[in-house]
């Protein structure tokens, strides 16, 4: 089938469907394009629409007529105001453009009519199967409740997730001068206002709160009009005492829509039918318009409809996935707003602005240096000092900066003995400037190794080999601390080296495994023996003996590995602990053995030296450890004297479904930090110094552990300082490397200089 379909049916007369109609008709006036819309022309949900400069650029290129009409009606502003506990903080330089949704629809209606698109209002679209037989192309732009998507659910395979907040779209009869976020702490709980102008005399106002707050406040028992009046009273200061209004007053719960496929034969999804993104980071209209732009372009560029629809999805899916990750982060930040209410005011504002991870410390500094510098001063950064280079104290240990080289298994030992490779590997990263360098998981017994290449601390010879490494770090990288991570592989032991087959059982030379319960990690993995009470005592002694050797080896910090499905983690998760004795069942009982080990290790570990615990804050699997469980696990270790919690996730069961993304594990660390009140180490897909600065300054973590970036660049921290132009405390270049402490110039330095400057 040609990629230039002549008869096109569009289900849904929202901005996405209408804009697709205008583009396709404009590109080929001979096309027959029909739009079905069940509502009247100006029926709409919501008031204002926000579009980015990027989206407007695409509109301008594709259809200057629509662009010019939009330009005449846009309201533009730069500031974001955050109002919390009577204090307003303003951040500028953001650049927003908005107009009324009804006006946008009118512009698109007029353009469709001018081009000859047939608009059928107050008319239900025929059944999608009939349209697919009758038309060359069917575009389903029928919204979050798409009947087309549901008709072909077996093909599109949608996943629709509801969330924890209720919200209502309202409007005010005056224009805010900024994008305004206002927090109200009521007797029933926290509520928030999102407001922005869309006309010289009108603003969109969205009121949002958690479901339990909505019920506690009685919004479920009053009429929509009474709800509107109550919201106006709660946020009277923001509204200047003015009333609120609504065209479709209804409290709703946001739904995140994800589809495995976006097209089927000659039917394609567009806009909210294909995907949704929470309103707190922008407009679904923006995504729908961008979908229309991409679809029209792909239909022009490809020589078949099948190729065009595939190209459309390949182009848009990564962009949409990135937006949805940012939207999910923003949505969850507001769902958990109560965690951050007691932050210092400026830090709270910075945290809100960077909640989606798209706006970062460096980005915000470029937009509004004065605001960002005020946040840094309040945090305690000396002038010109990036947050990542501020010191941090754990018990008797002061780290010179907030960067941690995360524990990374190297699988390069012989009989548990660290050798020259480990000296060079850890020594190079210590010279690279991080505040703390962590070893891989060091095993407490030969049977506790993951692979034959894992290191140990179960012999005096191993302790001496580690001493060689700690002596090098302390002598050659003064100010860098080195920590040891102690652990036992449990049911995940006796496997091949990572590059030979991760988690694959050894073909020969196996050793017996032990675990909380006799459950293999994978169906073909070795089945471990359930530990008896006597064996638990022996294991506890193995940990304390290893800790004693670690102290004699000169380590500055000890971390107990209770994550990733290894032995102690296996006790914590209900998926791997099915014991019926005192060490299984409730979370309190599942915690018992890990806490016994912690107490035993703490008793022999020097009191002035800190001890941390790494946990998996979720199993990413149904019935496993939850975020709520993780808070209680962290609280228990804190009560027993842990100095910080190293917050990782997953790798507990083979059948897991992680939600990967940029710094995707950080929200778990953030929650533990604020609910438990203990320092945390964030880890997981943190790759840039800008991310580290953002997370530290926002108060989501105290330290950032980076793994792969340090494999790529052992001197990651020093290079981060150089790239930021920072040479102050927290950064120490080894004397032999100081000549390289400034970024090298590119190109030949001996080339003749031009006589005239041809530009800046």
XYZ file of C-alpha atoms in Angstrom:
760
model
C 0.000 0.000 0.000
C 1.312 3.477 -0.846
C 2.465 5.717 1.983
C 0.424 8.534 0.453
C -3.097 7.427 1.450
C -5.871 9.353 -0.289
C -8.782 8.586 2.031
C -7.977 9.304 5.675
C -10.264 8.910 8.693
C -9.362 10.643 11.941
C -11.129 9.633 15.147
C -11.036 12.502 17.639
C -11.188 16.245 17.094
C -8.663 17.323 19.699
C -5.550 19.327 18.795
C -3.562 16.244 17.746
C -6.212 14.901 15.393
C -7.006 18.311 13.926
C -3.364 19.175 13.360
C -2.745 15.820 11.671
C -5.691 16.598 9.404
C -4.333 20.029 8.445
C -0.849 18.703 7.678
C -2.019 15.752 5.598
C -4.489 17.858 3.625
C -1.943 20.633 3.096
C 0.659 18.171 1.808
C -1.833 16.716 -0.693
C -4.978 18.815 -1.336
C -6.501 15.937 -3.335
C -6.795 13.815 -0.226
C -10.139 13.139 1.385
C -9.659 13.779 5.114
C -12.556 13.344 7.548
C -12.506 14.038 11.293
C -15.105 12.597 13.664
C -15.613 14.321 17.017
C -18.369 13.244 19.396
C -18.513 16.629 21.153
C -19.512 20.098 20.011
C -16.805 22.281 18.386
C -15.868 24.171 21.529
C -16.430 21.513 24.168
C -13.120 20.928 25.883
C -11.560 19.740 29.092
C -9.129 22.213 30.589
C -8.383 25.806 29.733
C -4.810 26.640 28.748
C -2.305 24.831 26.543
C 1.470 25.189 26.942
C 3.756 24.586 23.956
C 7.553 24.596 23.875
C 9.756 26.558 21.503
C 10.822 23.250 19.956
C 7.213 22.330 19.158
C 6.502 25.811 17.817
C 9.544 25.528 15.570
C 8.144 22.352 14.067
C 4.752 24.001 13.538
C 6.350 27.023 11.887
C 8.263 24.822 9.465
C 5.286 22.578 8.650
C 2.495 25.171 8.421
C 3.348 28.901 8.747
C -0.352 29.821 8.633
C -1.116 27.952 11.873
C 2.102 29.250 13.414
C 1.259 32.883 12.695
C -2.229 32.461 14.139
C -0.785 30.949 17.299
C 1.824 33.684 17.617
C -0.854 36.362 17.700
C -2.551 34.766 20.713
C 0.307 33.414 22.785
C 0.930 34.677 26.286
C 4.672 34.448 27.131
C 6.488 34.567 30.449
C 9.770 33.432 31.992
C 9.317 33.035 35.752
C 8.348 30.167 38.027
C 7.128 31.057 41.528
C 7.196 28.492 44.339
C 5.172 29.520 47.385
C 5.552 27.437 50.519
C 4.898 28.338 54.154
C 4.369 31.969 53.312
C 7.626 32.387 51.392
C 7.833 32.887 47.648
C 10.931 31.970 45.658
C 11.194 33.016 42.027
C 13.317 31.396 39.343
C 13.528 33.089 35.946
C 14.697 32.328 32.444
C 12.373 29.399 31.736
C 10.468 30.652 28.687
C 6.825 29.524 28.481
C 4.181 30.133 25.821
C 0.471 29.365 26.280
C -2.926 30.097 24.816
C -6.492 29.063 25.500
C -7.437 25.561 24.453
C -10.654 26.820 22.861
C -8.663 29.358 20.863
C -6.264 26.633 19.710
C -9.192 24.480 18.593
C -10.727 27.452 16.749
C -7.461 28.107 14.887
C -7.251 24.456 13.854
C -10.948 24.313 12.903
C -10.508 27.352 10.671
C -7.392 25.918 9.074
C -9.103 22.556 8.446
C -12.083 24.232 6.794
C -9.859 26.433 4.639
C -7.961 23.384 3.416
C -11.124 21.347 2.808
C -11.031 18.884 5.709
C -14.466 17.519 6.563
C -15.261 18.061 10.259
C -18.120 16.000 11.722
C -18.986 17.293 15.204
C -21.446 15.686 17.626
C -20.911 12.478 15.680
C -19.581 9.188 16.959
C -17.000 7.707 14.628
C -17.968 4.429 12.946
C -16.474 1.260 14.359
C -12.706 1.172 13.723
C -12.892 -2.107 11.776
C -15.344 -0.537 9.319
C -13.175 2.565 8.959
C -10.115 0.392 8.343
C -11.908 -1.356 5.468
C -13.292 1.868 4.009
C -10.323 4.241 4.351
C -6.656 3.969 3.413
C -5.515 5.224 6.822
C -7.246 5.501 10.200
C -5.692 7.814 12.795
C -6.978 7.139 16.287
C -6.598 10.392 18.214
C -9.452 9.561 20.547
C -7.755 10.265 23.845
C -6.803 8.491 27.030
C -10.031 6.432 26.966
C -9.507 5.476 23.309
C -12.197 3.098 22.035
C -9.946 2.258 19.100
C -7.147 1.146 21.396
C -9.580 -0.950 23.420
C -11.024 -2.537 20.266
C -7.558 -3.807 19.374
C -6.165 -4.283 22.870
C -4.736 -7.671 21.867
C -2.609 -5.909 19.246
C -1.650 -2.618 20.917
C -1.280 -4.336 24.315
C -1.823 -1.210 26.419
C -0.779 -0.789 30.025
C -2.795 1.849 31.878
C -1.566 2.789 35.354
C -3.561 4.900 37.787
C -1.780 6.975 40.425
C -2.279 8.275 43.949
C -3.526 11.841 43.464
C -6.836 13.441 42.564
C -6.883 16.662 40.558
C -9.355 19.073 39.002
C -8.943 21.523 36.085
C -10.145 25.012 36.951
C -9.638 28.579 35.759
C -9.324 32.059 37.241
C -10.374 35.346 35.649
C -6.961 36.994 35.929
C -3.498 36.242 34.562
C -0.745 34.966 36.814
C 2.551 36.688 36.090
C 4.432 33.388 36.343
C 4.034 29.645 36.427
C 2.977 29.331 40.054
C 3.282 26.365 42.398
C 1.694 26.902 45.801
C 1.609 24.431 48.672
C -1.198 24.389 51.234
C -0.763 22.390 54.442
C -4.294 21.826 55.693
C -5.677 19.923 58.658
C -6.502 17.119 56.213
C -3.119 16.970 54.485
C -1.071 18.623 51.767
C -2.650 20.161 48.676
C -0.951 21.899 45.768
C -1.883 24.456 43.147
C -0.393 24.524 39.648
C -1.288 27.775 37.885
C -0.252 29.585 34.702
C -1.682 32.299 32.433
C -3.161 31.500 29.032
C -4.790 34.826 28.144
C -4.382 38.466 29.260
C -7.247 37.972 31.708
C -7.280 34.240 32.437
C -5.231 31.472 34.033
C -5.385 27.708 34.259
C -5.513 26.452 37.846
C -5.065 22.785 38.707
C -5.663 21.651 42.281
C -4.104 18.327 43.228
C -3.820 16.195 46.360
C -3.353 12.581 47.374
C -6.436 10.382 47.342
C -6.504 10.006 51.138
C -6.313 13.791 51.580
C -9.147 14.232 49.079
C -11.311 11.863 51.109
C -10.289 13.344 54.466
C -11.188 16.831 53.236
C -14.647 15.620 52.217
C -14.357 16.384 48.516
C -15.954 13.019 47.808
C -19.112 14.107 49.627
C -19.788 17.543 48.125
C -20.901 18.775 44.721
C -18.413 19.911 42.069
C -19.443 23.522 42.576
C -18.867 23.231 46.311
C -15.446 21.721 45.549
C -14.567 24.698 43.383
C -15.591 27.165 46.074
C -13.615 25.272 48.718
C -10.492 25.217 46.532
C -10.791 28.966 45.998
C -10.934 29.460 49.751
C -7.947 27.203 50.458
C -5.813 29.054 47.900
C -7.278 32.511 48.481
C -3.825 34.108 48.806
C -2.679 32.831 45.423
C -5.958 33.893 43.814
C -6.193 37.270 45.529
C -9.591 36.242 46.875
C -11.008 35.736 43.367
C -13.328 32.822 42.561
C -12.527 29.807 40.411
C -14.618 28.371 37.601
C -14.738 25.209 35.505
C -16.260 24.063 32.241
C -16.298 20.376 33.216
C -15.888 20.223 36.997
C -14.726 16.736 37.867
C -12.067 15.291 40.113
C -10.055 12.665 38.299
C -7.020 10.441 38.711
C -4.224 10.712 36.178
C -3.615 7.625 34.077
C -0.302 6.819 32.455
C -0.885 5.050 29.142
C 1.856 2.960 27.526
C 1.296 0.769 24.458
C 3.576 -1.982 23.219
C 2.552 -1.118 19.652
C 1.160 2.042 18.114
C -0.102 0.708 14.778
C -2.045 -2.226 13.336
C -2.386 -2.645 9.581
C -3.678 0.807 8.480
C -4.714 1.990 11.986
C -2.325 4.170 13.999
C -2.552 5.694 17.470
C -1.715 9.351 18.109
C -1.538 11.528 21.215
C -3.158 10.372 24.459
C -4.465 7.229 22.749
C -0.845 6.111 22.354
C 0.748 7.661 25.456
C 0.168 10.126 28.263
C 2.513 12.311 30.311
C 1.573 14.004 33.578
C 0.502 17.632 33.273
C 3.112 18.779 35.800
C 5.875 18.748 33.165
C 3.904 20.176 30.259
C 1.023 19.563 27.954
C -0.224 16.337 26.410
C -1.160 18.615 23.545
C 2.544 19.176 22.910
C 3.168 15.444 22.477
C 0.094 15.022 20.277
C 1.114 17.882 17.985
C 4.624 16.470 17.720
C 3.115 13.065 16.876
C 1.149 14.679 14.054
C 4.270 16.375 12.703
C 6.225 13.107 12.739
C 3.414 11.030 11.238
C 2.893 13.445 8.350
C 6.622 13.548 7.638
C 6.983 9.757 7.687
C 4.020 9.332 5.343
C 5.747 11.660 2.878
C 9.195 10.126 3.186
C 8.431 6.389 3.024
C 7.316 4.397 -0.018
C 4.749 2.241 1.778
C 2.258 2.734 4.561
C 3.770 -0.121 6.543
C 7.223 1.481 6.414
C 5.783 4.903 7.222
C 3.961 3.722 10.344
C 7.016 1.797 11.480
C 9.224 4.855 10.933
C 6.739 7.037 12.828
C 6.840 4.746 15.829
C 10.637 4.349 15.701
C 11.063 8.121 15.626
C 8.566 8.998 18.312
C 8.833 6.127 20.785
C 12.252 7.100 22.268
C 11.179 10.743 22.601
C 7.896 9.816 24.227
C 9.561 7.264 26.531
C 12.000 9.925 27.727
C 9.146 12.369 28.322
C 7.135 9.735 30.172
C 10.081 8.945 32.450
C 10.434 12.631 33.285
C 6.681 12.941 33.777
C 6.623 9.895 36.042
C 9.419 11.368 38.166
C 7.524 14.664 38.433
C 4.221 12.956 39.198
C 5.766 10.838 41.950
C 7.527 13.859 43.419
C 4.183 15.584 43.867
C 2.592 12.379 45.161
C 5.283 12.305 47.847
C 5.380 16.040 48.398
C 4.961 15.577 52.129
C 8.483 14.126 52.348
C 10.040 17.457 51.425
C 7.914 19.975 53.316
C 10.466 20.467 56.091
C 13.375 21.151 53.769
C 14.967 24.615 53.980
C 12.833 26.930 51.808
C 15.356 27.526 49.017
C 16.290 23.862 48.841
C 12.602 22.959 48.647
C 12.193 25.321 45.695
C 15.252 23.885 43.951
C 14.012 20.357 44.612
C 10.651 21.167 43.041
C 12.239 22.754 39.974
C 14.528 19.770 39.358
C 11.970 17.083 40.225
C 11.651 15.646 36.681
C 15.477 15.402 36.263
C 15.189 17.380 33.021
C 15.944 20.700 34.696
C 19.318 20.291 36.393
C 21.688 22.324 38.527
C 23.773 23.455 35.564
C 20.738 24.134 33.409
C 19.105 26.154 36.170
C 22.307 28.084 36.770
C 22.283 29.134 33.111
C 18.641 30.197 33.344
C 18.896 32.049 36.636
C 22.353 32.223 38.207
C 21.179 34.468 41.056
C 18.527 32.008 42.221
C 20.869 29.003 41.939
C 23.644 30.756 43.829
C 21.204 31.614 46.619
C 20.320 27.916 46.926
C 24.018 26.999 47.005
C 24.739 29.556 49.748
C 21.862 28.251 51.838
C 23.177 24.715 51.365
C 26.617 25.758 52.589
C 28.595 25.842 49.358
C 31.453 28.361 49.546
C 31.326 30.815 46.610
C 32.132 29.053 43.359
C 32.037 25.569 44.895
C 29.837 22.983 43.143
C 27.691 21.032 45.624
C 29.488 17.790 44.794
C 32.737 19.220 46.195
C 31.390 20.032 49.631
C 32.640 17.712 52.424
C 30.484 15.182 54.227
C 31.031 13.583 57.616
C 30.132 10.023 58.610
C 30.984 9.285 62.242
C 34.749 9.980 62.543
C 35.355 10.052 58.782
C 35.120 13.274 56.763
C 34.842 12.714 53.022
C 36.331 15.567 51.007
C 33.581 15.394 48.378
C 30.297 13.623 47.689
C 31.492 11.213 44.959
C 31.728 7.471 45.677
C 33.271 4.862 43.403
C 30.534 2.268 43.654
C 31.373 -1.361 44.501
C 31.999 -3.239 41.252
C 32.824 -6.926 41.055
C 35.987 -7.443 39.004
C 36.092 -11.280 39.085
C 39.889 -11.104 38.825
C 41.138 -12.726 42.043
C 42.785 -16.095 42.575
C 41.689 -18.035 45.659
C 40.093 -14.852 47.002
C 43.389 -12.959 46.897
C 43.393 -9.395 45.498
C 46.413 -8.899 43.262
C 48.106 -6.341 41.044
C 44.925 -5.811 39.064
C 43.053 -4.718 42.184
C 45.906 -2.456 43.246
C 45.884 -0.702 39.879
C 42.078 -0.686 39.571
C 41.338 0.749 43.011
C 44.503 2.833 43.133
C 43.701 4.528 39.821
C 40.232 5.456 40.998
C 41.583 6.753 44.293
C 44.012 8.948 42.352
C 41.013 10.015 40.269
C 39.681 12.245 43.037
C 36.572 10.531 44.448
C 35.877 11.111 48.119
C 35.314 7.411 48.773
C 36.443 4.359 46.812
C 34.631 1.102 47.560
C 35.928 -2.390 46.942
C 33.867 -5.008 45.199
C 31.867 -7.338 47.415
C 34.578 -9.040 49.470
C 33.416 -12.491 50.512
C 33.544 -13.801 54.058
C 34.265 -17.399 53.064
C 35.358 -19.417 50.066
C 31.837 -20.835 49.808
C 30.456 -17.291 49.970
C 32.062 -16.256 46.672
C 29.923 -15.494 43.633
C 32.552 -16.818 41.227
C 36.027 -18.330 41.480
C 37.348 -14.842 40.659
C 35.835 -13.065 43.672
C 37.975 -11.591 46.439
C 37.772 -12.535 50.094
C 38.756 -11.641 53.634
C 38.675 -15.115 55.121
C 42.477 -15.572 55.444
C 45.303 -13.526 56.899
C 47.081 -13.572 53.544
C 44.086 -11.880 51.930
C 44.099 -9.225 54.654
C 47.780 -8.541 53.958
C 47.049 -8.157 50.245
C 44.268 -5.682 51.009
C 46.627 -3.791 53.323
C 48.949 -3.244 50.367
C 46.051 -1.545 48.538
C 44.826 0.601 51.430
C 48.413 1.710 52.149
C 48.776 2.811 48.533
C 45.524 4.791 48.634
C 46.378 6.530 51.898
C 49.935 7.358 50.793
C 49.385 8.305 47.154
C 45.836 9.711 47.295
C 45.733 11.466 50.681
C 42.226 12.558 51.540
C 40.580 9.725 49.618
C 38.884 7.148 51.841
C 38.687 3.482 50.934
C 35.828 1.272 52.074
C 35.245 -2.467 52.040
C 31.951 -4.125 51.207
C 31.493 -7.423 53.042
C 29.058 -10.025 51.790
C 28.172 -13.636 51.090
C 26.769 -14.825 47.767
C 24.071 -17.097 49.192
C 22.088 -18.821 46.445
C 23.784 -16.726 43.724
C 27.194 -18.336 44.215
C 29.251 -20.926 42.343
C 28.745 -19.237 38.961
C 30.889 -18.368 35.970
C 32.865 -15.148 35.590
C 30.660 -12.334 34.334
C 32.074 -12.334 30.794
C 31.730 -16.112 30.568
C 28.029 -16.061 31.478
C 26.636 -13.944 34.275
C 24.702 -15.948 36.908
C 25.352 -19.141 34.907
C 26.329 -22.163 37.047
C 29.902 -23.426 36.793
C 30.311 -26.423 34.529
C 32.685 -28.022 37.059
C 34.361 -27.160 40.353
C 31.091 -26.194 42.018
C 30.767 -25.693 45.742
C 27.579 -26.183 47.801
C 25.308 -23.174 48.319
C 23.358 -22.032 51.357
C 20.510 -19.526 51.658
C 17.547 -18.525 53.776
C 15.366 -21.028 51.892
C 16.075 -23.854 49.408
C 15.094 -21.841 46.310
C 17.327 -21.730 43.199
C 17.969 -18.299 41.655
C 17.086 -19.574 38.188
C 15.295 -22.829 37.318
C 18.584 -24.381 36.223
C 20.665 -22.900 39.064
C 21.977 -25.012 41.919
C 19.448 -25.384 44.733
C 20.877 -24.080 48.019
C 20.475 -25.714 51.408
C 18.382 -23.837 53.940
C 20.600 -22.619 56.768
C 20.182 -24.290 60.147
C 20.434 -22.374 63.439
C 23.966 -23.684 63.958
C 24.992 -22.601 60.471
C 23.565 -19.129 61.095
C 25.879 -18.827 64.088
C 28.845 -19.970 62.010
C 28.008 -17.458 59.277
C 27.753 -14.646 61.778
C 31.219 -15.551 62.999
C 32.532 -15.534 59.421
C 31.297 -11.951 59.025
C 32.854 -10.796 62.301
C 36.170 -12.483 61.513
C 36.232 -10.821 58.100
C 35.372 -7.456 59.679
C 38.264 -7.816 62.096
C 40.614 -8.516 59.207
C 39.173 -5.509 57.344
C 39.997 -3.286 60.316
C 43.562 -4.615 60.436
C 43.836 -4.137 56.666
C 43.306 -0.395 57.154
C 39.919 0.224 55.568
C 38.202 3.507 56.516
C 34.580 2.355 56.157
C 32.740 -0.960 56.116
C 29.564 -1.673 54.186
C 27.389 -4.710 54.866
C 25.947 -6.059 51.614
C 22.248 -6.764 52.157
C 21.160 -6.256 48.543
C 20.960 -7.899 45.130
C 19.740 -11.281 46.294
C 22.922 -12.327 48.059
C 22.742 -14.129 51.380
C 21.583 -11.339 53.733
C 19.326 -9.862 51.065
C 17.791 -13.314 50.687
C 16.592 -13.121 54.285
C 14.968 -9.714 53.756
C 12.801 -10.438 50.711
C 9.553 -12.407 51.124
C 10.203 -13.893 47.681
C 13.414 -15.585 48.823
C 12.719 -16.138 52.520
C 10.026 -18.764 53.078
C 11.226 -19.896 56.491
C 8.722 -20.782 59.183
C 11.075 -20.333 62.138
C 12.024 -17.132 63.972
C 13.950 -15.911 60.914
C 11.043 -15.920 58.458
C 7.513 -14.628 58.072
C 6.942 -10.980 58.998
C 9.385 -8.275 57.991
C 10.475 -7.967 61.608
C 11.431 -11.639 61.649
C 13.050 -11.517 58.196
C 15.230 -8.694 59.488
C 16.403 -10.692 62.477
C 19.442 -12.445 60.992
C 20.757 -9.471 58.961
C 20.501 -7.338 62.104
C 22.302 -9.999 64.163
C 25.119 -9.943 61.602
C 25.167 -6.141 61.608
C 25.399 -6.007 65.406
C 28.170 -8.595 65.458
C 30.182 -6.748 62.811
C 29.608 -3.378 64.450
C 30.913 -4.775 67.731
C 34.329 -5.563 66.202
C 34.527 -2.698 63.727
C 36.331 0.344 65.233
C 33.793 2.672 66.833
C 35.223 5.806 65.212
C 34.826 4.310 61.728
C 31.475 4.420 59.910
C 29.454 1.412 58.855
C 26.905 1.496 56.038
C 24.384 -1.008 54.670
C 23.463 -1.583 51.042
C 19.865 -2.679 50.474
C 17.611 -3.435 47.525
C 14.751 -1.006 48.072
C 12.444 -2.936 45.762
C 12.551 -6.365 44.150
C 10.824 -5.051 40.995
C 8.610 -8.116 41.300
C 5.085 -8.765 42.510
C 4.945 -9.844 46.128
C 8.500 -8.721 46.829
C 10.050 -5.971 48.894
C 8.227 -2.664 48.469
C 9.316 0.927 48.956
C 7.421 0.931 52.256
C 9.315 -2.187 53.344
C 12.592 -0.511 52.375
C 11.842 2.400 54.709
C 11.282 -0.018 57.597
C 14.425 -2.000 56.730
C 16.455 1.218 56.711
C 14.834 2.328 59.953
C 15.806 -0.945 61.628
C 19.452 -0.708 60.540
C 19.563 2.952 61.591
C 18.279 1.995 65.033
C 21.125 -0.520 65.297
C 23.753 2.089 64.480
C 24.113 2.212 60.686
C 25.685 5.515 59.638
C 24.198 5.556 56.120
C 22.068 3.432 53.812
C 23.360 2.663 50.323
C 20.129 2.422 48.330
C 20.107 0.111 45.339
C 17.258 -1.976 43.876
C 16.513 -5.341 42.347
C 18.653 -8.313 41.310
C 16.938 -10.306 44.054
C 14.901 -12.578 41.777
C 15.548 -13.467 38.155
C 11.979 -12.615 37.119
C 12.142 -8.878 37.748
C 10.852 -5.929 35.751
C 12.930 -2.840 36.556
C 11.822 0.598 35.409
C 15.181 1.755 34.121
C 15.924 5.410 33.450
C 18.131 8.267 34.462
C 18.910 8.081 38.198
C 15.903 5.754 38.439
C 16.771 4.446 41.919
C 17.171 7.866 43.503
C 13.520 8.268 44.592
C 13.982 5.296 46.933
C 17.031 6.918 48.507
C 15.168 10.219 48.743
C 12.275 8.613 50.574
C 14.507 6.762 53.041
C 16.530 9.919 53.710
C 13.466 11.970 54.596
C 11.335 9.345 56.343
C 14.095 7.723 58.386
C 16.349 10.752 58.817
C 19.532 8.870 57.956
C 22.172 9.800 55.363
C 21.845 7.893 52.097
C 24.004 6.965 49.140
C 22.186 7.114 45.802
C 23.256 4.800 43.012
C 21.997 3.728 39.597
C 22.260 5.446 36.196
C 23.871 8.562 37.670
C 26.369 9.454 34.986
C 27.068 13.197 34.893
C 28.502 15.665 37.361
C 25.445 17.800 36.684
C 23.229 14.989 37.983
C 25.406 14.650 41.093
C 25.203 18.382 41.802
C 21.445 18.357 41.224
C 20.745 15.407 43.520
C 22.975 16.700 46.312
C 21.663 20.268 46.207
C 18.036 19.116 46.062
C 18.568 17.072 49.231
C 17.597 13.775 47.599
C 20.830 12.139 48.669
C 23.993 12.840 50.626
C 26.455 10.915 48.468
C 26.342 9.660 44.884
C 27.889 6.323 43.927
C 28.882 5.900 40.292
C 29.993 2.610 38.759
C 30.165 2.530 34.944
C 31.354 6.147 34.631
C 34.370 5.162 36.724
C 35.036 2.176 34.471
C 35.032 4.528 31.502
C 37.099 7.197 33.243
C 39.090 6.413 36.429
C 39.637 10.175 36.885
C 35.971 11.034 36.542
C 35.922 13.295 39.620
C 39.024 15.264 38.643
C 37.658 15.734 35.148
C 34.304 16.859 36.589
C 36.149 19.549 38.540
C 38.115 20.650 35.462
C 34.968 20.813 33.315
C 33.337 23.046 35.914
C 36.431 25.229 36.215
C 36.760 24.345 39.893
C 40.141 24.073 41.636
C 39.246 24.507 45.317
C 38.862 22.216 48.333
C 37.461 18.769 47.678
C 39.708 18.277 44.654
C 43.312 17.130 44.894
C 45.282 16.432 41.737
C 48.234 14.078 42.375
C 51.449 16.054 41.992
C 52.560 14.197 38.841
C 49.177 14.918 37.199
C 48.853 18.637 37.993
C 50.053 19.691 34.560
C 46.865 18.144 33.187
C 44.523 19.791 35.651
C 43.276 22.248 33.053
C 41.307 21.039 30.083
C 43.666 20.546 27.113
C 43.247 22.769 24.093
C 42.097 21.098 20.915
C 44.020 21.294 17.681
C 47.722 21.946 17.115
C 49.212 24.403 19.574
C 52.089 25.170 17.220
C 49.886 26.250 14.320
C 50.325 29.869 13.164
C 47.675 32.265 14.498
C 45.517 34.133 11.964
C 46.204 37.814 11.612
C 42.547 38.729 11.836
C 39.883 37.435 14.156
C 36.936 36.082 12.166
C 34.557 35.741 15.065
C 34.266 34.961 18.749
